[in-house]
XYZ file of C-alpha atoms in Angstrom:
563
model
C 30.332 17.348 10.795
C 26.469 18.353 11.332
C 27.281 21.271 9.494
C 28.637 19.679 5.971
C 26.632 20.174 3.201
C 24.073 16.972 2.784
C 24.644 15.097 -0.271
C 20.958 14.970 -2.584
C 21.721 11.377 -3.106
C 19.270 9.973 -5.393
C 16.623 11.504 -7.596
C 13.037 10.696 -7.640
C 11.355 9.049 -10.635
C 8.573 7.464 -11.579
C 9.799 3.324 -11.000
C 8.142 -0.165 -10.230
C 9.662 -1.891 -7.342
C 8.554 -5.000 -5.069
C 8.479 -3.442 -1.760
C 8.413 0.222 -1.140
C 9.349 1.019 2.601
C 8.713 5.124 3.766
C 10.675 5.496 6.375
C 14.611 5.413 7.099
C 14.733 4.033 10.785
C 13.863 0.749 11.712
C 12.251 0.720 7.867
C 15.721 0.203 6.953
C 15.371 -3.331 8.206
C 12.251 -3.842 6.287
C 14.359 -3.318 3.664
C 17.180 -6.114 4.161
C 14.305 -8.164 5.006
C 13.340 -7.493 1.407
C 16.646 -8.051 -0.013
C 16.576 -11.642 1.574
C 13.427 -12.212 0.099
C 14.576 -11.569 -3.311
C 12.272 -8.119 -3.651
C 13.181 -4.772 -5.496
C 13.247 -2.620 -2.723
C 13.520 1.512 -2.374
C 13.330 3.346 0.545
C 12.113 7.130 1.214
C 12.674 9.409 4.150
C 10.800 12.506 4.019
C 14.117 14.368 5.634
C 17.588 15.357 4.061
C 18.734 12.719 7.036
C 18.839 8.740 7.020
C 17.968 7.115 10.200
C 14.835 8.913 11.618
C 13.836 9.144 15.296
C 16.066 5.441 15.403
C 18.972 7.755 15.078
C 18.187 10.406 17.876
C 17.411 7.588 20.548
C 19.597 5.541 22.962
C 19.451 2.614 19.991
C 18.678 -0.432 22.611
C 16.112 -2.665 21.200
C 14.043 -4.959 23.244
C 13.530 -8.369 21.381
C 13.441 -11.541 23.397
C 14.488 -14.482 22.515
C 17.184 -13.677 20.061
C 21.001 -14.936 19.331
C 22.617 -12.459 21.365
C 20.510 -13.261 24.239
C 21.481 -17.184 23.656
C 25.078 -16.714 23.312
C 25.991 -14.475 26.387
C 23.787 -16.917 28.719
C 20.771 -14.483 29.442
C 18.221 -17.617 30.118
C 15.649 -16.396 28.504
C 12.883 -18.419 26.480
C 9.734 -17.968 24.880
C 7.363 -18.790 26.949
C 8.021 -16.506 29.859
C 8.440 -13.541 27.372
C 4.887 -14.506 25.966
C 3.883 -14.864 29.495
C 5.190 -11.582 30.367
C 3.990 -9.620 27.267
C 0.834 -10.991 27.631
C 0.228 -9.779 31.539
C 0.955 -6.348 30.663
C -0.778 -6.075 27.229
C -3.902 -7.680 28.817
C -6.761 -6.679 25.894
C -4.958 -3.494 24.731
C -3.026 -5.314 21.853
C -3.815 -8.243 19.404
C -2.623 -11.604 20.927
C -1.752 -13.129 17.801
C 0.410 -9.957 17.142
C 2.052 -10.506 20.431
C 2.855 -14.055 19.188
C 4.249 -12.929 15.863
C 6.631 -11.205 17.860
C 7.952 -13.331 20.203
C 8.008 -16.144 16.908
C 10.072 -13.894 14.988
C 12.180 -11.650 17.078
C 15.101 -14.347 16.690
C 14.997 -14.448 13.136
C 14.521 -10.585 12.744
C 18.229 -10.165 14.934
C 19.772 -12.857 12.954
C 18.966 -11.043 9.586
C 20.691 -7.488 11.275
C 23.527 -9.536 12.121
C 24.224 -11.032 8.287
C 23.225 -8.428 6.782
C 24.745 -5.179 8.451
C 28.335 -4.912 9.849
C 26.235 -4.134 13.369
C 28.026 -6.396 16.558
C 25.704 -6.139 19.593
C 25.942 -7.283 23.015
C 23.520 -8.143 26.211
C 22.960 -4.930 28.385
C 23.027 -7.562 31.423
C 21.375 -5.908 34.421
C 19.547 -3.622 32.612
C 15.780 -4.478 33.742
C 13.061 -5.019 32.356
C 10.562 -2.392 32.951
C 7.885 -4.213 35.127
C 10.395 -7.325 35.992
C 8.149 -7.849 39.112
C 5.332 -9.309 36.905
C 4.983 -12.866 35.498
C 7.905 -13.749 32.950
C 9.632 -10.541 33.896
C 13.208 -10.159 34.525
C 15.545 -8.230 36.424
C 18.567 -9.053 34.491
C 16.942 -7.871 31.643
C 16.698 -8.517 27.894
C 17.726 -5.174 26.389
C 20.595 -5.394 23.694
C 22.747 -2.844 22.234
C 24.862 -2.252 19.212
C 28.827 -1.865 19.802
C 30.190 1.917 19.287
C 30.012 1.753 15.326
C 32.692 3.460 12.948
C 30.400 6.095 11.053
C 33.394 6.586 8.524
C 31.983 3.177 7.350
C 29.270 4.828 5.258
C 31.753 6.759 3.020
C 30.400 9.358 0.678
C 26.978 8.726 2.578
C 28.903 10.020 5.749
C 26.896 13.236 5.639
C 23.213 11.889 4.569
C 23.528 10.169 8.116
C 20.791 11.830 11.129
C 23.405 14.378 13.455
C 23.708 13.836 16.668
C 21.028 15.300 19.080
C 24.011 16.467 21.467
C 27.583 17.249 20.173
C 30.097 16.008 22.487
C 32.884 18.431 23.141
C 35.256 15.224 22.381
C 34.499 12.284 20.832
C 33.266 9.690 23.041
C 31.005 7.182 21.721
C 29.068 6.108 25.211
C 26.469 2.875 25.243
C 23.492 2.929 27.738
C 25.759 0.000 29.643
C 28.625 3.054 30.046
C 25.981 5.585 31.085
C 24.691 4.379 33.952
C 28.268 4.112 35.494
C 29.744 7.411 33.859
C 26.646 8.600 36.258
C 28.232 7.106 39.292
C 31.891 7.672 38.602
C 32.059 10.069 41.498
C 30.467 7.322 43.943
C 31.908 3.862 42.135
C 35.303 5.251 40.381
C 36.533 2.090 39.231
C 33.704 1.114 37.486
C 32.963 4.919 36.074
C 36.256 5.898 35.631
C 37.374 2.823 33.300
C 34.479 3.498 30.919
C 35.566 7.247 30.793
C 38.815 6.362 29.940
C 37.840 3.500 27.720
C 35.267 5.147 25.472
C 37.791 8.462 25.719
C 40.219 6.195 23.880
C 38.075 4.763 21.863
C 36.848 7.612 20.487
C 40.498 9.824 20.151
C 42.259 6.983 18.919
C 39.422 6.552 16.557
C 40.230 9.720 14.814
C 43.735 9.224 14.694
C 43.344 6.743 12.242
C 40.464 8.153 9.976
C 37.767 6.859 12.138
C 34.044 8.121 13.860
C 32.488 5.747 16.619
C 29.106 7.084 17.421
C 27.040 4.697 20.084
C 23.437 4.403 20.904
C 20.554 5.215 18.180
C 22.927 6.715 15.944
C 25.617 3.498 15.872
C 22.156 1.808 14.584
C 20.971 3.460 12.208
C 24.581 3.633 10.556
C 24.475 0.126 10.993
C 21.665 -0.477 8.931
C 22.314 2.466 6.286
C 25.681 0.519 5.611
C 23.893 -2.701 5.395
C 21.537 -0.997 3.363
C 24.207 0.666 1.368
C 26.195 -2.735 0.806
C 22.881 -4.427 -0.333
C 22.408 -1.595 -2.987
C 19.133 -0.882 -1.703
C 18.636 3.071 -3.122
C 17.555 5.764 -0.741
C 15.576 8.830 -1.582
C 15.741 11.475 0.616
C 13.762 14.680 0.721
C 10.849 12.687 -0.427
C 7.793 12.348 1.286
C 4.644 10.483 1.138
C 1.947 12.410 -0.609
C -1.038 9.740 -1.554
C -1.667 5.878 -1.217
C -3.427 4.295 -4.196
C -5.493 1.059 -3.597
C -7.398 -0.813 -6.432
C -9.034 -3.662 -5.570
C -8.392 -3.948 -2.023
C -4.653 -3.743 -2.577
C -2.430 -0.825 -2.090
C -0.926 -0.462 -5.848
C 0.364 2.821 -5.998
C 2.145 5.602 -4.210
C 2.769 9.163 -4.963
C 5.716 10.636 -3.246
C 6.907 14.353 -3.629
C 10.755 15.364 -3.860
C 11.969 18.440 -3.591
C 8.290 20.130 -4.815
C 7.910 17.372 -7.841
C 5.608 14.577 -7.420
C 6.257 11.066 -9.032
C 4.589 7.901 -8.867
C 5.705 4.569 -7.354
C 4.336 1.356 -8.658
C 4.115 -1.171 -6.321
C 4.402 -5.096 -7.169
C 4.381 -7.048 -3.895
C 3.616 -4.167 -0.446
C 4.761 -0.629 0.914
C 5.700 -0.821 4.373
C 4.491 2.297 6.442
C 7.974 2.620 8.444
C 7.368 6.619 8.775
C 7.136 7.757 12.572
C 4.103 8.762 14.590
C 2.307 12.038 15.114
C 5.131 12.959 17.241
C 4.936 16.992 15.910
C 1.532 17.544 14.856
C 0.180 19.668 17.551
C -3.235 20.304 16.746
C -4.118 15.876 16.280
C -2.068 15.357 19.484
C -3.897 17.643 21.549
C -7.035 16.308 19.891
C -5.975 12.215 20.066
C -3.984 12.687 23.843
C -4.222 15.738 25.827
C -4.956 19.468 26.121
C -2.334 20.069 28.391
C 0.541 18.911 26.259
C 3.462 21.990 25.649
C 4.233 22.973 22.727
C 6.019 20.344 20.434
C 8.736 19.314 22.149
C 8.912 15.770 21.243
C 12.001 14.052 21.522
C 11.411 12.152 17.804
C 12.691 14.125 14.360
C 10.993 16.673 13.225
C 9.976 15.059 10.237
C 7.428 12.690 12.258
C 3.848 14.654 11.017
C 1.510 11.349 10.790
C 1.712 11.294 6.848
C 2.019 7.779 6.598
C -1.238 7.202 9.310
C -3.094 9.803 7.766
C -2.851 8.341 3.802
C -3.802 4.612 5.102
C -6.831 6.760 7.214
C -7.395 7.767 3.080
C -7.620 4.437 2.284
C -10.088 3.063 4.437
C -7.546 1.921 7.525
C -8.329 1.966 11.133
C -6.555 3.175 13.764
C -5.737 2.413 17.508
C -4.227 4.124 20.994
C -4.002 7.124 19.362
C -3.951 8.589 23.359
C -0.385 6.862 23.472
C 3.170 7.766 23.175
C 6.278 6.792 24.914
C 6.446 9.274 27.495
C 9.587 10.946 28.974
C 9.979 13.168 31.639
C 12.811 15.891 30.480
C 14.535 19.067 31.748
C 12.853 22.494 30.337
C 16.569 22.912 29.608
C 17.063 26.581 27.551
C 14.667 27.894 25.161
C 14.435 27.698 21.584
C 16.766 23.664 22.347
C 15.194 20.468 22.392
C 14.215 19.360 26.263
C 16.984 16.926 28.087
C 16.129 13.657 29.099
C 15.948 12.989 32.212
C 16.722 9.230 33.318
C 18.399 8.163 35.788
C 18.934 11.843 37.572
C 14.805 10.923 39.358
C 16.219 7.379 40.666
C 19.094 8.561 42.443
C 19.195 9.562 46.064
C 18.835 13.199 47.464
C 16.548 14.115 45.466
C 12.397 13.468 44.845
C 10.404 15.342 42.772
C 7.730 17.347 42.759
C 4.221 19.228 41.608
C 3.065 22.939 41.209
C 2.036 22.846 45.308
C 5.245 21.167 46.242
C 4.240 18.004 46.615
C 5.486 14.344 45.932
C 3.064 13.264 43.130
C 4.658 9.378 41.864
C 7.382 7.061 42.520
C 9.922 9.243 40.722
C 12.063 6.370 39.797
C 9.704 4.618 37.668
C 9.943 3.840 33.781
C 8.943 7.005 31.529
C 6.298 5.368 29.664
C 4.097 4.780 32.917
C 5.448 8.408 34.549
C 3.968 10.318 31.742
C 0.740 8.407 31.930
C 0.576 9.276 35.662
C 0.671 12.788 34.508
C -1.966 12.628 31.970
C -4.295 10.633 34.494
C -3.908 12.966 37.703
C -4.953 15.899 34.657
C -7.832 14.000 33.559
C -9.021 13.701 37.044
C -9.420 17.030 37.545
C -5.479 17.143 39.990
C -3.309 18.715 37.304
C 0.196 18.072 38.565
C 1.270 21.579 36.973
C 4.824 22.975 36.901
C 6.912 19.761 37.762
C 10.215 20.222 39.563
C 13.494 17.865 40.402
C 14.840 19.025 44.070
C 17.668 17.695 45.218
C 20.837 18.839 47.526
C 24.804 19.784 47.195
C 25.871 16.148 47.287
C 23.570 15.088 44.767
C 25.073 17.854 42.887
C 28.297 16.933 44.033
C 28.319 12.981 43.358
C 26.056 12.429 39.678
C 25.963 13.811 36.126
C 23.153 15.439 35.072
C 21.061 16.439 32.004
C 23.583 15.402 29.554
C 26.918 16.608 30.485
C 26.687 18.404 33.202
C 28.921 16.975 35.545
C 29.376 16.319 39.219
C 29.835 19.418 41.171
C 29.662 21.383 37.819
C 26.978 24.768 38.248
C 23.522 24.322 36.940
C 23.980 26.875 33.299
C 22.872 30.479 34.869
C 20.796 30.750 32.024
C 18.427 27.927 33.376
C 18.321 30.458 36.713
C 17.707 33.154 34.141
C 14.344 32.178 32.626
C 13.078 30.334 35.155
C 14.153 26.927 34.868
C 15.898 26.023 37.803
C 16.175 27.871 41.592
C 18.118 27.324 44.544
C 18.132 28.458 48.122
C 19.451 27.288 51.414
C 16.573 26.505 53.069
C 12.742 25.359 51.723
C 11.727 28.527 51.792
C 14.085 30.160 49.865
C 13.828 27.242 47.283
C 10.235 27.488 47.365
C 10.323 31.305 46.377
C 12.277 30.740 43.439
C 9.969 27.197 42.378
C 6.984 29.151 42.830
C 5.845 26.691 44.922
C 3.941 26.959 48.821
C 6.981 27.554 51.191
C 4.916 25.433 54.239
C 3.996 22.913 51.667
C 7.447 22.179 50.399
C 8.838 22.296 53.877
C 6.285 19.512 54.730
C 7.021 17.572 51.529
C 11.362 17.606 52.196
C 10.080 16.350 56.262
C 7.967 13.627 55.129
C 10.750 12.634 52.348
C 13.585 12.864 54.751
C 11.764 10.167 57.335
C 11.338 7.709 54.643
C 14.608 8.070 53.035
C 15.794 7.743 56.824
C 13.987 4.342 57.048
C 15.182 3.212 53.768
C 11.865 2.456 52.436
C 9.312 5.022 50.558
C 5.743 3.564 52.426
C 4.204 6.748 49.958
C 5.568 5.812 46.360
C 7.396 2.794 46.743
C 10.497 4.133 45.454
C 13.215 1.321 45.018
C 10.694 -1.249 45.476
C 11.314 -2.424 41.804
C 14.460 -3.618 40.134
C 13.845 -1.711 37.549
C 14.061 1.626 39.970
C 17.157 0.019 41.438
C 19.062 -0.203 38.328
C 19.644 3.348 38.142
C 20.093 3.958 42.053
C 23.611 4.370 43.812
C 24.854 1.010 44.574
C 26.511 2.328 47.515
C 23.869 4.125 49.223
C 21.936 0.773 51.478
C 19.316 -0.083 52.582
C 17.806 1.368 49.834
C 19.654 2.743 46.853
C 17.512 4.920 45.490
C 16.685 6.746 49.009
C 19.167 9.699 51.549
C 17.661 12.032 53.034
C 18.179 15.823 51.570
C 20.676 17.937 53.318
C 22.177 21.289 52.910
C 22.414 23.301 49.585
C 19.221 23.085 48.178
C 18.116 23.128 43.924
C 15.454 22.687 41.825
C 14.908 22.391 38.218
C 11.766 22.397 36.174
C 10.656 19.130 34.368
C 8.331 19.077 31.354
C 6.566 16.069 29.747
C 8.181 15.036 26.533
C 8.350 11.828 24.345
C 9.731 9.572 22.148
C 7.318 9.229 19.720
C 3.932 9.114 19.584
C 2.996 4.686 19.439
C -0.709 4.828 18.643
C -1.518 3.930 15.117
C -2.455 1.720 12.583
C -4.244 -1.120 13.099
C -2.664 -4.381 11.775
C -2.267 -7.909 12.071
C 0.179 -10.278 12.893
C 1.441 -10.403 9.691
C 1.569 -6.441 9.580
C -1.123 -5.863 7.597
C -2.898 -2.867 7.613
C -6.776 -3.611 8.496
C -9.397 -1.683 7.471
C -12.380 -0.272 9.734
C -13.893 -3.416 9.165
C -10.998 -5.647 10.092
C -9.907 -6.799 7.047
C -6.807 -6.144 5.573
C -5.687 -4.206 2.901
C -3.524 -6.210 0.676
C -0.155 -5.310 0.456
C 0.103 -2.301 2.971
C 2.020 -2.622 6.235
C 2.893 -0.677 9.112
C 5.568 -1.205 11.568
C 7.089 1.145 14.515
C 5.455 4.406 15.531
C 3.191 4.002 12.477
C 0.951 0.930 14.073
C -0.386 0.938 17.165
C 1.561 -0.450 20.150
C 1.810 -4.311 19.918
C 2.321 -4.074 23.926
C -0.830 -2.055 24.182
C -0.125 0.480 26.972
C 2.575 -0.757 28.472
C 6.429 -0.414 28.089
C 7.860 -3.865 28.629
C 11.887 -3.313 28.698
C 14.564 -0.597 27.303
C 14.304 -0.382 23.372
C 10.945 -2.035 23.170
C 9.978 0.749 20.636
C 12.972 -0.082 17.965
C 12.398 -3.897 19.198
C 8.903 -3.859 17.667
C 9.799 -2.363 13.961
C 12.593 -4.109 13.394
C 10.773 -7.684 14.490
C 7.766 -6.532 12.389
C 9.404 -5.135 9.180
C 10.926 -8.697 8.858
C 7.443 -10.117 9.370
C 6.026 -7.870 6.671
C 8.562 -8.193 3.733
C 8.310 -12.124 4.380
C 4.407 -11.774 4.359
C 4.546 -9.484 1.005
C 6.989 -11.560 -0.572
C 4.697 -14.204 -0.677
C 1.126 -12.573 -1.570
């Protein structure tokens, strides 16, 4: 299906609308917001694709309190998601932002549910992040859409983002089914029914003319259905060249399709919906570090910073530009996109590693605050360097890994080829293909195997957290994320990627763009990767980053409806 030739949809034109939303991902619920609001809406996505970097991620979103939440008994309530937000965030973020979002997020999900044909459940157990903290919780607030039937979308079928991954049958899996797909080989009952439930799902599926995709991509075709149903027009191919503002308001925008430039005249707001500076090299070495490889952000390609970088033209101000939402991948082969790696650095037999072969972080952490580890230990003058997973035969033999690769499967000799991955059956022989100092590894694997031995990691503090729990083997005690290596010994290089950068815009809690002076600039709003982080530096739970535009694009279109 990726490779069917991508309807042009519509064509650009010079128009007047209400609300002008650039961006196809979580802008797509600006949009609906819009529609509610009574607002001429249009939406443009600078690639062939609808649904963004939205469409390429796991889909959770991450806004508590909200129906779902209410109706499947998760207990949560305002004031200890305030309270939580609010410990993490500290000074980083606005506080009246912070508000706005817990206010609204209710609202926001009840829109998504009457306006798309989305049904979404509670990921229960799924932690939050930093559930330790005040108004945290280990159960979790993270919600997910239901496997979605893609055939929904019709003709649109094909203007829909591909899959990252192609799945050699279909199979649509949720986050909920990943994490026991990955332990199928250690809890079958649990792992084996979701195989053989989402195996179904998907096969019968096609029997009878349908396409379940899951995650990011049952989202977005969510939303482009709603989207499509509200008759809300789409251009693709068209991105944002120029922002107009007269009078302190933002009253114009010229877009470019397809190498011809047209002009959009805007009544009531534009909502900057467009994706960070995920792949513009040369501003994120600039903005976040030198050290960063080269582009190999997770988020579409499409995400250059045009949307930051025309309100910057207008006067706007930006924030945490040193930010993104880090993710610790496998180099995987060259020329591909890096695999994420999850829950493969929480389970046991294995730890990870630096260029000297040596522990360097609790590997089971969240992504967000791995990645900033990274940066800091650089900045301080103890670059971590080549980063390596090393783990043993039973790990091999017990969990998936990277994707698809599963138990007791080989590691692809092509990773051995260029580099990527080594083995040997004893630290030193590992340590020659790593590149790493034999004595220092062997010391490392000693040190690792005593804690794991004890159950409980007095270095890191590995499994101390439900959060690192979560993905652990349940049926490894005392600690689930600890065993001691054995025989049969592997490695394979890890590189820092991302989801996106999340430094931005400044705005308000009404999503107003504010100008170097703090005030705003009437009727321009950013939302998602385009504003800076309403959690500040922090990561509070899975799908915070999806949570945050769709909570805010139905702030702004209420906000521009009425000024």
């Amino acid at each position: 299906m990726a490779n069917q030739e991508v309807p042009t949809g519509p064509t650009a034109q010079d128009i007047t609308v209400d609300l002008l939303v650039v961006g196809s991902g979580t802008g797509m619920a600006a949009a609906l917001a819009g529609k509610t609001q009574g607002l001429s809406t249009l939406i443009i996505e600078k690639s062939e694709y609808v649904g963004g970097s939205t469409a390429k991620s796991g889909g959770a979103f991450w806004v508590p309190p909200n129906p779902i939440l209410k109706r499947e008994g998760a207990g949560t309530d305002k004031e200890s998601v305030q309270a939580y937000i609010d410990f993490l965030s500290k000074e980083d973020s606005s506080q009246a932002r912070r508000r706005a979002f817990v206010e609204h997020g209710h609202e926001a999900v009840s829109l998504l549910e009457h306006m798309t044909p989305l049904k979404f459940f509670w990921a229960k157990g799924y932690s939050d992040y930093h559930p330790e903290k005040p108004g945290g919780s280990a159960l979790g607030r993270t919600c997910e859409s239901h496997p979605f039937d893609v055939a929904r979308l019709g003709e649109e079928r094909s203007r829909l983002q591909p899959s990252g991954i192609e799945a050699p049958v279909p199979m649509p899996v949720t986050g909920a089914d990943y994490r026991w797909l990955n332990l199928m080989m250690r809890v079958p009952t649990k792992g084996y029914s979701r195989l053989f439930m989402r195996l179904g799902q998907g096969l019968g599926g096609k029997v009878v003319g349908r396409e379940y995709a899951a995650g990011g991509r049952a989202l977005a075709a969510g939303l482009f259905a709603g989207v499509i149903e509200n008759d809300i027009p789409v251009w693709t191919r068209t991105s944002l060249v120029e922002l107009v503002v007269e009078n302190g308001r933002a009253s114009r925008a010229i877009v470019e399709q397809d190498g011809r430039k047209v002009t959009v005249t805007i009544g009531k707001g534009v909502v900057l919906a467009a994706g960070g500076f995920d792949h513009d090299m040369a501003m994120r070495r600039q903005m976040q570090s030198p050290i960063l490889q080269d582009d190999i952000g997770l988020g579409v390609t499409t995400n250059t910073g045009d949307a930051i970088k025309a309100a910057q033209a207008c006067g706007a101000d930006i924030d945490l530009m040193e930010e993104a939402w880090w993710f610790p991948a496998f180099d995987g082969l060259k020329g591909q996109d890096p695999l994420p790696l999850l829950a493969e650095r929480s389970l046991p037999g294995s730890l990870m590693v630096n260029s000297q072969g040596e522990r360097f972080i609790n590997e089971a952490t969240d992504y967000m605050t791995f990645g900033q580890k990274v940066l800091q230990l650089a900045r301080e003058g103890k670059p971590v360097g080549d980063m390596w997973l090393v783990f043993d035969q039973k790990y091999r033999n017990s969990y998936m890994m990277a994707a698809g690769i599963f138990p007791g499967a080989p590691i692809p000799a092509a990773w051995y080829e260029q580099g990527s991955a080594a083995r040997g059956s004893t630290p030193e022989e590992l340590a020659a293909g790593m590149g790493v100092p034999p004595s220092k590894l062997r010391s490392t694997l000693k040190r690792f195997n005593q804690l794991a031995r004890m159950g409980e990691d007095h270095d890191f503090g590995r499994g101390n957290s439900a959060y690192d729990r979560y993905y652990g083997d349940p049926t490894v005690s005392p600690n689930p994320n600890l065993r001691p290596l054995g025989a049969g010994l592997y490695a394979t290089r890890v590189v820092l990627s991302d989801l996106g950068t999340c430094g931005g815009l400044v705005v308000d809690e009404h999503a107003q763009v504010l100008d170097t002076s703090g005030n705003p600039i009437k009727g321009m709003y950013a939302i998602g990767n385009n504003a800076a982080n309403v959690f500040g530096r922090t990561y509070p739970g899975a799908g915070a980053t999806i949570g945050q535009g769709l909570v805010f694009g139905f702030i702004a279109a209420k906000h521009a409806a009425k000024n």
